[in-house]
mmCIF file of C-alpha atoms in Angstrom:
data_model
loop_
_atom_site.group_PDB
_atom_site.id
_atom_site.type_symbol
_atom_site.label_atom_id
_atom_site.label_comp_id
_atom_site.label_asym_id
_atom_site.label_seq_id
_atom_site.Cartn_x
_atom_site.Cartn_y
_atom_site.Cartn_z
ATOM 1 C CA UNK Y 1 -59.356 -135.801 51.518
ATOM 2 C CA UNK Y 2 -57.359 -138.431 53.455
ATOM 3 C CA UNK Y 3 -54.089 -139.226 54.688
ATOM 4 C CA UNK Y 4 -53.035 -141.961 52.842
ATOM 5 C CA UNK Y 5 -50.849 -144.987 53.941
ATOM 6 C CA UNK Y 6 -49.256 -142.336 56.631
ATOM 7 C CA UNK Y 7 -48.219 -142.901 60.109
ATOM 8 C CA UNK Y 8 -50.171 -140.017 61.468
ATOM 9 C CA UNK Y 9 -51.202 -138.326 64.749
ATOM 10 C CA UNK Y 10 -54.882 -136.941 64.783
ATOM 11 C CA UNK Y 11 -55.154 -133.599 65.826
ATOM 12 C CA UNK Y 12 -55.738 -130.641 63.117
ATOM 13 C CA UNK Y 13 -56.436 -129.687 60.561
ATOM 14 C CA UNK Y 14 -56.303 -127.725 59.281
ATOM 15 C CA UNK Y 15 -54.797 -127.304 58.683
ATOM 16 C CA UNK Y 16 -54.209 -125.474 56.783
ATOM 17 C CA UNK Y 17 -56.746 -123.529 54.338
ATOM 18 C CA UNK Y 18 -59.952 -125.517 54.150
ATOM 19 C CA UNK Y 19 -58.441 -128.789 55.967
ATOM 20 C CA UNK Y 20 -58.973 -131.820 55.288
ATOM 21 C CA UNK Y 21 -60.214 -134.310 57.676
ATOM 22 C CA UNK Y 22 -59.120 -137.065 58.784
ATOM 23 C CA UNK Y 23 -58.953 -138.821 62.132
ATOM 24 C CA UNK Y 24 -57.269 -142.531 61.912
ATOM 25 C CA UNK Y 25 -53.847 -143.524 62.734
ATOM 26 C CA UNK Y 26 -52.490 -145.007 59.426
ATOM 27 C CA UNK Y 27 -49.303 -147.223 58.836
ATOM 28 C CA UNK Y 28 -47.032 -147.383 55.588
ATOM 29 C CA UNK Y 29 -43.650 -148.146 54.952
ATOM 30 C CA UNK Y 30 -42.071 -145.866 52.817
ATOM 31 C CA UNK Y 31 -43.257 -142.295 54.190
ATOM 32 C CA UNK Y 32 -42.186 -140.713 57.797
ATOM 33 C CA UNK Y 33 -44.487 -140.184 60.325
ATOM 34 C CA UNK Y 34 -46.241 -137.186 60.411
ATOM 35 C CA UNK Y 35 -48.578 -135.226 62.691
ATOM 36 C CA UNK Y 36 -51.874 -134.721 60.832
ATOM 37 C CA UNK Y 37 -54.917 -132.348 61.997
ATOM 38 C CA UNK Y 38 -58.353 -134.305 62.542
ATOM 39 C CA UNK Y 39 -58.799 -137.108 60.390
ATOM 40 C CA UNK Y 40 -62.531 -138.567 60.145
ATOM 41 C CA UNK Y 41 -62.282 -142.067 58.347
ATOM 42 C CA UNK Y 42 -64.535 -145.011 60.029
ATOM 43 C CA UNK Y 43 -63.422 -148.588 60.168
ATOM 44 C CA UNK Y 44 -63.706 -150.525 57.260
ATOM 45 C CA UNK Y 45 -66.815 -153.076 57.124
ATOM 46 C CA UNK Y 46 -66.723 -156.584 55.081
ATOM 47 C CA UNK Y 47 -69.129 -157.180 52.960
ATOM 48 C CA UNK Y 48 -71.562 -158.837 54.971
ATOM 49 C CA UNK Y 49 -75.054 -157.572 55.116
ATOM 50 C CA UNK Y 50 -76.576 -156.258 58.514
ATOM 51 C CA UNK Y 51 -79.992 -155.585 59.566
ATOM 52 C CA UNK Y 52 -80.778 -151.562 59.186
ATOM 53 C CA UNK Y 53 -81.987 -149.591 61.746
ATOM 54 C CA UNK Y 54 -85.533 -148.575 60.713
ATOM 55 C CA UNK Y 55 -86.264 -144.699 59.919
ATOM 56 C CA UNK Y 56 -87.278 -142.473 62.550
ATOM 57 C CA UNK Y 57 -91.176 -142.394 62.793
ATOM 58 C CA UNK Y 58 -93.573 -140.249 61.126
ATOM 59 C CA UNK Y 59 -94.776 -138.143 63.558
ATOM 60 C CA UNK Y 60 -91.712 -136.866 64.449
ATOM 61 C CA UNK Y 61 -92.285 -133.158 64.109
ATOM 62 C CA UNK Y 62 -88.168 -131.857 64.375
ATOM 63 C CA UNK Y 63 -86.580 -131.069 60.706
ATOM 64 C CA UNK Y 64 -83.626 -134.035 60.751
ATOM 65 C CA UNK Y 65 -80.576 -132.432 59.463
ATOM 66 C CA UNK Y 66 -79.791 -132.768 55.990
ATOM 67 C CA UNK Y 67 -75.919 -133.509 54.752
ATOM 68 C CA UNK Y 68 -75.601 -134.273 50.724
ATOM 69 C CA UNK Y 69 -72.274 -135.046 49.352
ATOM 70 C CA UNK Y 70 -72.226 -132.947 46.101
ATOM 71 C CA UNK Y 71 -71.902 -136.061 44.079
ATOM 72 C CA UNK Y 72 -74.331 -138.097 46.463
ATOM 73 C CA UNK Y 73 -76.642 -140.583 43.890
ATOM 74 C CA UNK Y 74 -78.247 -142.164 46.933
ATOM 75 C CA UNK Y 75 -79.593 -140.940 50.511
ATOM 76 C CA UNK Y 76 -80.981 -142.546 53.521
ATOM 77 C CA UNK Y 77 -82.314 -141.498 56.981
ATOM 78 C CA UNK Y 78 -79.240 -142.275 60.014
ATOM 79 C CA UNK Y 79 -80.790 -141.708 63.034
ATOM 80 C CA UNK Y 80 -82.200 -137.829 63.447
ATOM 81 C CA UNK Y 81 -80.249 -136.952 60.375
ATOM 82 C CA UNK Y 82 -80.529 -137.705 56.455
ATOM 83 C CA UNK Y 83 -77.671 -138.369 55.200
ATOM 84 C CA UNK Y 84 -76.204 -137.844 50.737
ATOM 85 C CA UNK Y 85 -73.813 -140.147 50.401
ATOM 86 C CA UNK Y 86 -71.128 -140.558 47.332
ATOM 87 C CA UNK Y 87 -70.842 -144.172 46.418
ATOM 88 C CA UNK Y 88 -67.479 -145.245 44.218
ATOM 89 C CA UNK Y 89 -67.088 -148.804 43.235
ATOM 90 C CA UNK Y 90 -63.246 -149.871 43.960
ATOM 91 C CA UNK Y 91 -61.412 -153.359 43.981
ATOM 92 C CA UNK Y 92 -61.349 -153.380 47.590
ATOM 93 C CA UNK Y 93 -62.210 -156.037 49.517
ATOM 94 C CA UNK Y 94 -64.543 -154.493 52.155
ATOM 95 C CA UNK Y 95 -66.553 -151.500 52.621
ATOM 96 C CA UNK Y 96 -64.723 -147.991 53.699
ATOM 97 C CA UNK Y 97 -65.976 -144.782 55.066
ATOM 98 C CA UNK Y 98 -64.632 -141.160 54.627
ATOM 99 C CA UNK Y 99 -66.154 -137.943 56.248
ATOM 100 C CA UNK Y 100 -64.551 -135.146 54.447
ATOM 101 C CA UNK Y 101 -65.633 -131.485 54.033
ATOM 102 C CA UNK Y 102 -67.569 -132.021 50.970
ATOM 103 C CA UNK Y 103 -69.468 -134.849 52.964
ATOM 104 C CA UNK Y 104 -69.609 -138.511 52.942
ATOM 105 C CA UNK Y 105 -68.355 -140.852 50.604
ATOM 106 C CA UNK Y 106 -68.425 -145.043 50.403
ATOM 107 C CA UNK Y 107 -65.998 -146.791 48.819
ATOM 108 C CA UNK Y 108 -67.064 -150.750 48.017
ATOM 109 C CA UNK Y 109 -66.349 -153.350 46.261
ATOM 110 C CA UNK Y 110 -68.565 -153.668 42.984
ATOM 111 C CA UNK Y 111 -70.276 -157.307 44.647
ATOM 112 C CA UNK Y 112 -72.030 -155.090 47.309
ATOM 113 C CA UNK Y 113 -75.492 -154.767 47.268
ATOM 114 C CA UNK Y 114 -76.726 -151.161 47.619
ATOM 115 C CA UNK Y 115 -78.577 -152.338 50.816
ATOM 116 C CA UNK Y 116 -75.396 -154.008 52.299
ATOM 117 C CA UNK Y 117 -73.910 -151.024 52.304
ATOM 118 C CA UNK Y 118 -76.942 -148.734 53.694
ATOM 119 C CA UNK Y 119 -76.815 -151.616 56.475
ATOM 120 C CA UNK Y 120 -72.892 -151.269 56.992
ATOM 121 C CA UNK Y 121 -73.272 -147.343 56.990
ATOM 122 C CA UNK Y 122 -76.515 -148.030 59.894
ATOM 123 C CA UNK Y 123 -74.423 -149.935 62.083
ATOM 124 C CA UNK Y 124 -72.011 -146.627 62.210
ATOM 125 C CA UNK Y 125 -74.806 -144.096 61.912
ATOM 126 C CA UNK Y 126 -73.792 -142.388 65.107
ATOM 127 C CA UNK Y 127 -70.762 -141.839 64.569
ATOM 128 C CA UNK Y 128 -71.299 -140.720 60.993
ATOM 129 C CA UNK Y 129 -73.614 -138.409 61.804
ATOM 130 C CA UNK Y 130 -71.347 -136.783 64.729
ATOM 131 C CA UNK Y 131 -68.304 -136.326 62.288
ATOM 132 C CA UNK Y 132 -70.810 -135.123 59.264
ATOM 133 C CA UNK Y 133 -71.874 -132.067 62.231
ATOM 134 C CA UNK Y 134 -68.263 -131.753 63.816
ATOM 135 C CA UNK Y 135 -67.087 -131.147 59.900
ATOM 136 C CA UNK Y 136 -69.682 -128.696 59.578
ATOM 137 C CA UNK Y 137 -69.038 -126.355 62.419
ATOM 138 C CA UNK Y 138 -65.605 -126.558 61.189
ATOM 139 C CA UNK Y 139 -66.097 -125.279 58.524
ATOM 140 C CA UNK Y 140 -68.224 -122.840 59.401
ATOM 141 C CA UNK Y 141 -65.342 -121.858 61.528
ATOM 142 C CA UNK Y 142 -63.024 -121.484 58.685
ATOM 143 C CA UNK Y 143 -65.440 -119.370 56.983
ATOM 144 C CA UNK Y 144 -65.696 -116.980 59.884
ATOM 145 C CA UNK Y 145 -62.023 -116.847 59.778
ATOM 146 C CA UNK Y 146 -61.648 -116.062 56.420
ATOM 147 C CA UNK Y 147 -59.310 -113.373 55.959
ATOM 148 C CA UNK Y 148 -60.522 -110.308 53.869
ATOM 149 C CA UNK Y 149 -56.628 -109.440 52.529
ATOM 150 C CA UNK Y 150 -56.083 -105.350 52.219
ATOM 151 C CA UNK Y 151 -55.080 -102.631 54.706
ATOM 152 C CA UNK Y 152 -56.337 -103.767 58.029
ATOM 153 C CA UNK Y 153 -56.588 -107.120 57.203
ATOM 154 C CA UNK Y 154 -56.408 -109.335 60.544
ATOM 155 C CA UNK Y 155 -55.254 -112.439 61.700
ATOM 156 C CA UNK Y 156 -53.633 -114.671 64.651
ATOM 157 C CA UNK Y 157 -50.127 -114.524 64.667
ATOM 158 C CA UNK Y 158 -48.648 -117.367 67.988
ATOM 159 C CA UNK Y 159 -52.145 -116.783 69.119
ATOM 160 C CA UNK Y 160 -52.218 -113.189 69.078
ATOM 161 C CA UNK Y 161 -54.285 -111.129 66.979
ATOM 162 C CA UNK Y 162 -52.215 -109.736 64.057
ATOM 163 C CA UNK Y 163 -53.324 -106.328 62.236
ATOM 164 C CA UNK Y 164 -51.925 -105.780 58.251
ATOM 165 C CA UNK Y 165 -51.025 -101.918 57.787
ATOM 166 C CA UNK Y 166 -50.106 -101.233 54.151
ATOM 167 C CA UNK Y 167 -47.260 -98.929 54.589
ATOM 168 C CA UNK Y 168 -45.253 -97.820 51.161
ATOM 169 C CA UNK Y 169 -42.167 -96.226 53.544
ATOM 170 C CA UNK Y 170 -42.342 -100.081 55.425
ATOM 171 C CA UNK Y 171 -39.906 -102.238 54.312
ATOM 172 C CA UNK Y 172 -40.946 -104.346 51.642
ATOM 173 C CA UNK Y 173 -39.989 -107.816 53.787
ATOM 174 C CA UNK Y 174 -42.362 -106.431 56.533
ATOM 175 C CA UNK Y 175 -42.000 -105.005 59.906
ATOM 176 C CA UNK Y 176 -43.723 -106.506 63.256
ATOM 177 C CA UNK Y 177 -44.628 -104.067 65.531
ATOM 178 C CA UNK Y 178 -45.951 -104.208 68.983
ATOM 179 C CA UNK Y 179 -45.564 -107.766 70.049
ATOM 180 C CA UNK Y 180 -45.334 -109.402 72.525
ATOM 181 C CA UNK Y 181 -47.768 -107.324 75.243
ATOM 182 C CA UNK Y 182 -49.051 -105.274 73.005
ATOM 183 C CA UNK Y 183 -51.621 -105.434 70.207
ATOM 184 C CA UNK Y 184 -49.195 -106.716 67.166
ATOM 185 C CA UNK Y 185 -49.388 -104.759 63.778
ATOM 186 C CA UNK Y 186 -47.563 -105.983 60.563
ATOM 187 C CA UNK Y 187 -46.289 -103.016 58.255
ATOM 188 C CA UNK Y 188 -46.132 -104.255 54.615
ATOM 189 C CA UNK Y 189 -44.259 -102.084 52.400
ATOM 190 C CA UNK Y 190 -46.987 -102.323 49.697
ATOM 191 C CA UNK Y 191 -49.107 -99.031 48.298
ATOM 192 C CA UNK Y 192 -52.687 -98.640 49.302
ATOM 193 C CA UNK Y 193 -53.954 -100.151 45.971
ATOM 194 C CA UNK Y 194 -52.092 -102.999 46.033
ATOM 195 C CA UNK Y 195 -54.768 -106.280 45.655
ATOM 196 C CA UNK Y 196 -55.917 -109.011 47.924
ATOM 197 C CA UNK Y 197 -53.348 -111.353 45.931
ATOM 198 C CA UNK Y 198 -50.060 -108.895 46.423
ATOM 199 C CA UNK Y 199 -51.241 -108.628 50.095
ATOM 200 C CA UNK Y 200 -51.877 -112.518 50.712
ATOM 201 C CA UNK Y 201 -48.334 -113.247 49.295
ATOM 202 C CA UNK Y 202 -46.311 -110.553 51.076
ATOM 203 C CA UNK Y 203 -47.771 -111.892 54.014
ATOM 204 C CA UNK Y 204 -47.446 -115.579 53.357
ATOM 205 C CA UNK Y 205 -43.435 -114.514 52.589
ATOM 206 C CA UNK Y 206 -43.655 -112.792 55.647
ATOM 207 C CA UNK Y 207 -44.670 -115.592 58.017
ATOM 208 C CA UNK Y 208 -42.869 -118.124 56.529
ATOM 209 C CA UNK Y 209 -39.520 -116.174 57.539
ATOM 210 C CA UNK Y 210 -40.951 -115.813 60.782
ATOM 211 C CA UNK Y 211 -42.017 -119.419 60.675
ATOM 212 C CA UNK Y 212 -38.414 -120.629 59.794
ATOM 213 C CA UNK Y 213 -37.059 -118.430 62.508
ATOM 214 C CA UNK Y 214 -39.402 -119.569 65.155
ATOM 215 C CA UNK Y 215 -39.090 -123.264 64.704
ATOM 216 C CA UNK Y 216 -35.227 -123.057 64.195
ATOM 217 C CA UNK Y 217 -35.066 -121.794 67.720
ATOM 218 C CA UNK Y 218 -37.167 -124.043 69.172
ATOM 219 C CA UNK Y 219 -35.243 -127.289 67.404
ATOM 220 C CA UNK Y 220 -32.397 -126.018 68.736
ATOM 221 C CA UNK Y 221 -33.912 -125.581 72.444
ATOM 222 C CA UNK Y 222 -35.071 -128.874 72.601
ATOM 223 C CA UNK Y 223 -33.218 -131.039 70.744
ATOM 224 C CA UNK Y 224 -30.083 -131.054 73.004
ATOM 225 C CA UNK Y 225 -32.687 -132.296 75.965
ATOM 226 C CA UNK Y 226 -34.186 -135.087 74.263
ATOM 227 C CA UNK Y 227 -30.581 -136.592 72.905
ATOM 228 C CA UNK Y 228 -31.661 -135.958 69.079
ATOM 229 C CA UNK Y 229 -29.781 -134.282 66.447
ATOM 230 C CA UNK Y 230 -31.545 -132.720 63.307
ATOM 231 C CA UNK Y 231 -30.510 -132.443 60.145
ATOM 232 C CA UNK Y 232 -32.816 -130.113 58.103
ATOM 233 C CA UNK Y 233 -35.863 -127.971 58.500
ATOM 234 C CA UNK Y 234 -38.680 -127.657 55.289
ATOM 235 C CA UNK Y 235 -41.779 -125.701 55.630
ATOM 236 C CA UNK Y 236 -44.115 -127.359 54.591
ATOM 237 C CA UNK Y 237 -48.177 -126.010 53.221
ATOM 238 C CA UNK Y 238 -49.281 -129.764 53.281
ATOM 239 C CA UNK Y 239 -53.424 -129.133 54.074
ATOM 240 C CA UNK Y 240 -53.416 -132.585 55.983
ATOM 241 C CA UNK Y 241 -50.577 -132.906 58.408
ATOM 242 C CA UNK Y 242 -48.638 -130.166 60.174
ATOM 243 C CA UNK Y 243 -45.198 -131.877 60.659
ATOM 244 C CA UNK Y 244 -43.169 -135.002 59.709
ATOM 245 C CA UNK Y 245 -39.618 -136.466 60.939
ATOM 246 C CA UNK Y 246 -37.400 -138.609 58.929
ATOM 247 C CA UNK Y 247 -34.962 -141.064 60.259
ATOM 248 C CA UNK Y 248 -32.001 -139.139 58.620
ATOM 249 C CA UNK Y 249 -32.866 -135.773 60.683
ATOM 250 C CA UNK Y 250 -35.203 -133.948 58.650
ATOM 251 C CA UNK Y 251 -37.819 -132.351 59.938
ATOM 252 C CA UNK Y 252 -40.956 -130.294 58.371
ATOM 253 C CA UNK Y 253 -43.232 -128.225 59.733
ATOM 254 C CA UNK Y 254 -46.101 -126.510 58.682
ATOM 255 C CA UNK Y 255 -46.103 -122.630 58.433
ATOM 256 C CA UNK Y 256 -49.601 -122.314 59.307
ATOM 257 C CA UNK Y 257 -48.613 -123.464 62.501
ATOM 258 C CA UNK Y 258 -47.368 -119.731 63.511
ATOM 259 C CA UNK Y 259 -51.164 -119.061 63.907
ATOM 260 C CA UNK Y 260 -51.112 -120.989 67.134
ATOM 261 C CA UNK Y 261 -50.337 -120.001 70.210
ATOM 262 C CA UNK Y 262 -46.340 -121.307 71.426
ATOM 263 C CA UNK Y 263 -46.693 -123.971 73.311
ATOM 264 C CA UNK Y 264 -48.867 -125.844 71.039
ATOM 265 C CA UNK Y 265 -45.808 -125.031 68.332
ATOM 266 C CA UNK Y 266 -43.532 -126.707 71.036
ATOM 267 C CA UNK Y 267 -45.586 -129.402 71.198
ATOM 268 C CA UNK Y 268 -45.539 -129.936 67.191
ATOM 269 C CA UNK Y 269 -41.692 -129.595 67.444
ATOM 270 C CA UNK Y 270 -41.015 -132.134 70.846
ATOM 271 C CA UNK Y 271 -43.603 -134.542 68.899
ATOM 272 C CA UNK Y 272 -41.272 -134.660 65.731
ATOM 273 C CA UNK Y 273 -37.493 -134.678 67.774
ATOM 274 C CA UNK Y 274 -39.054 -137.679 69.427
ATOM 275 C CA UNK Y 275 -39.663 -139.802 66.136
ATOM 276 C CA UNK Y 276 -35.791 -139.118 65.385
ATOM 277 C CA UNK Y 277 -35.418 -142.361 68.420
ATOM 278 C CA UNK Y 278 -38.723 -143.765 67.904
ATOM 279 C CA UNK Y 279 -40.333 -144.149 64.325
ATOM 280 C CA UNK Y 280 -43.663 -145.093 65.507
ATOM 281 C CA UNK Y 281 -46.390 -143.994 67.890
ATOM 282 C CA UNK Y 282 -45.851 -146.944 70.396
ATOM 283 C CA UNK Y 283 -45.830 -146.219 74.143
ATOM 284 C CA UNK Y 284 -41.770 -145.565 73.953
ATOM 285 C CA UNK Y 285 -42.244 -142.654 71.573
ATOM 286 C CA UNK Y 286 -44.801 -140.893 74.024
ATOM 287 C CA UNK Y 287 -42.572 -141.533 76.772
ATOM 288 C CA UNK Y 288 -40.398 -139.498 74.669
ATOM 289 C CA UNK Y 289 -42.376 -136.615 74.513
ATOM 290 C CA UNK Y 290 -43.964 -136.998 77.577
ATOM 291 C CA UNK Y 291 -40.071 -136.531 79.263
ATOM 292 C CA UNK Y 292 -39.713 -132.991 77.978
ATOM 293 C CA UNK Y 293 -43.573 -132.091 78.022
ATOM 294 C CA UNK Y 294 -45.326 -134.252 80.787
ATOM 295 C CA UNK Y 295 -49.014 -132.383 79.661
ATOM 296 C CA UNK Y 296 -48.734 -133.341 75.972
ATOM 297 C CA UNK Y 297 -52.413 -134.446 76.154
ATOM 298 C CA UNK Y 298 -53.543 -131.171 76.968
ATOM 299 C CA UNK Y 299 -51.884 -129.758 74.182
ATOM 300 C CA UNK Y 300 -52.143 -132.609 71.481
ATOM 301 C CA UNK Y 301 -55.928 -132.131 72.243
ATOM 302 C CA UNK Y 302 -55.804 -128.364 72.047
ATOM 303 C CA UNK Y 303 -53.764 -128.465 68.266
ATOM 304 C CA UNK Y 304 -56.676 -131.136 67.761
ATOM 305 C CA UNK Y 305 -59.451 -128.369 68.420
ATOM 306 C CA UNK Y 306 -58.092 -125.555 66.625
ATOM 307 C CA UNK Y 307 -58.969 -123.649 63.520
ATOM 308 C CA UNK Y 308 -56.138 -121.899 61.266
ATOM 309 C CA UNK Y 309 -57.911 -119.116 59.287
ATOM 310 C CA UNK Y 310 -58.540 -119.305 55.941
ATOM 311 C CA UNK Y 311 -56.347 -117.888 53.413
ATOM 312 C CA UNK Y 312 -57.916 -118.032 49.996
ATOM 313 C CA UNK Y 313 -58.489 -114.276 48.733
ATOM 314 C CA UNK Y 314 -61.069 -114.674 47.230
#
């Protein structure tokens, strides 16, 4: 559920289909850095035990709200909410926190006392609590988007709503229709019966050749302003980051990303030219980006915010 030992940018997430979260910068050695949708991990804690906040009082007469890991063995109240968490024992030498979709989970070392760690996870219950609800609504996002694959099937294609029209005398590839001021249909050259799973992967082929298109173009706008030369281009389905750069020109993006509206593609593609002079995230690197797209913020926060629909057909 985490980006592990990454260089990453919090955005997200999703990602991809059911995203995970995850909203820490991380640093390892061996792997590029990579742009990653909204990560949720707290700081770590030591072992040391702090004094827990005390349970909200009886009379309170509002429901709190409930969030239960599935594999949650122990509960307590954090602040209006009550809170399932899943505890696993690890070597580690201090306490770690990870809000995913499925909920919370603790990892600590096997010396910690149960009620050290209720008193670490107290001393962070607000911010528990607000990434337990953000992760909700997420996902109750994702659900919404859920695409029902068949003949009419819809979703956003560059931020435009995308209709599927099963069309036997269509090509098989695909044809777009109707872009880009008009409502956009996609002709699949499929027969009326075909199921959920034909339709899902003639239109996952689909926008992936439409994905390499796109982002070839827009390397090859861009990279002559910002000095850089790439090498390669690899889509990528990764459900935690949306794009990587390697110090030998490689780049990959994520073909989800053609659900978004252009400039926040742009912004994916500037972000990864720029590691190709700076490996890192320092302030050099966002000077970088900020030469060729002075509002990066805006759209860094934007990619953050968004919701790619959800692409399991069942």
């Amino acid at each position: 559920m985490q980006a592990l030992l990454q260089l990453a940018l919090d955005f997200f997430g999703p990602p991809p289909d059911r995203p995970e979260p995850s909203q820490v910068e991380n640093f390892g050695s061996n792997r590029p850095p990579a742009l990653i949708p909204s990560a949720q991990k707290a700081p770590h804690f030591g072992a040391k035990t702090h004094a827990a906040v005390p349970p909200a009082s009886a009379g309170t007469l509002v429901a709190p709200l409930v969030f239960r890991h599935p594999q949650a063995r122990r509960e307590l109240r954090l602040g209006d909410a009550v809170v399932g968490y899943a505890l696993v024992r690890t070597r580690r030498r201090s306490i770690g926190f990870t809000v995913g979709a499925e909920g919370l989970c603790v990892r600590a070392p096997q010396a910690v006392t149960l009620a050290a760690i209720d008193a670490a996870l107290q001393t962070k219950a607000g911010w528990i609590v607000r990434k337990l609800g953000e992760t909700r609504a997420r996902e109750r996002r994702l659900q919404e988007a859920r695409i029902v694959w068949g003949d009419g099937a819809q979703l956003p294609y560059l931020g435009r709503p995308l209709v599927v029209r099963l069309d036997p005398a269509a090509p098989v590839v695909g044809r777009l229709e109707g872009l880009p001021h008009a409502p956009a249909t996609l002709r699949m050259g499929l027969p009326a019966g075909a199921t959920p799973q034909q339709v899902r992967d003639a239109v996952q082929a689909w926008l992936g050749r439409s994905a390499r298109a796109h982002f070839t173009q827009r390397l090859e706008h861009f990279a002559p302003q910002m000095g850089v030369r790439w090498q390669r281009l690899a889509l990528t389905n990764a459900r935690t980051r949306w794009g990587s750069a390697r110090s030998d020109g490689s780049i990959r993006l994520n073909w989800r990303l053609m659900h978004f509206a252009p400039e926040l593609l742009d912004y994916v593609v500037v972000h990864e030219l720029a590691h190709l002079r700076v490996m890192d995230h320092s302030p050099r690197f966002w000077a970088e980006v900020a030469a060729v797209l002075p509002h990066h913020a805006q759209l860094r926060q934007r990619l953050r915010e968004a919701t790619a629909p959800h692409w399991d057909p069942d």
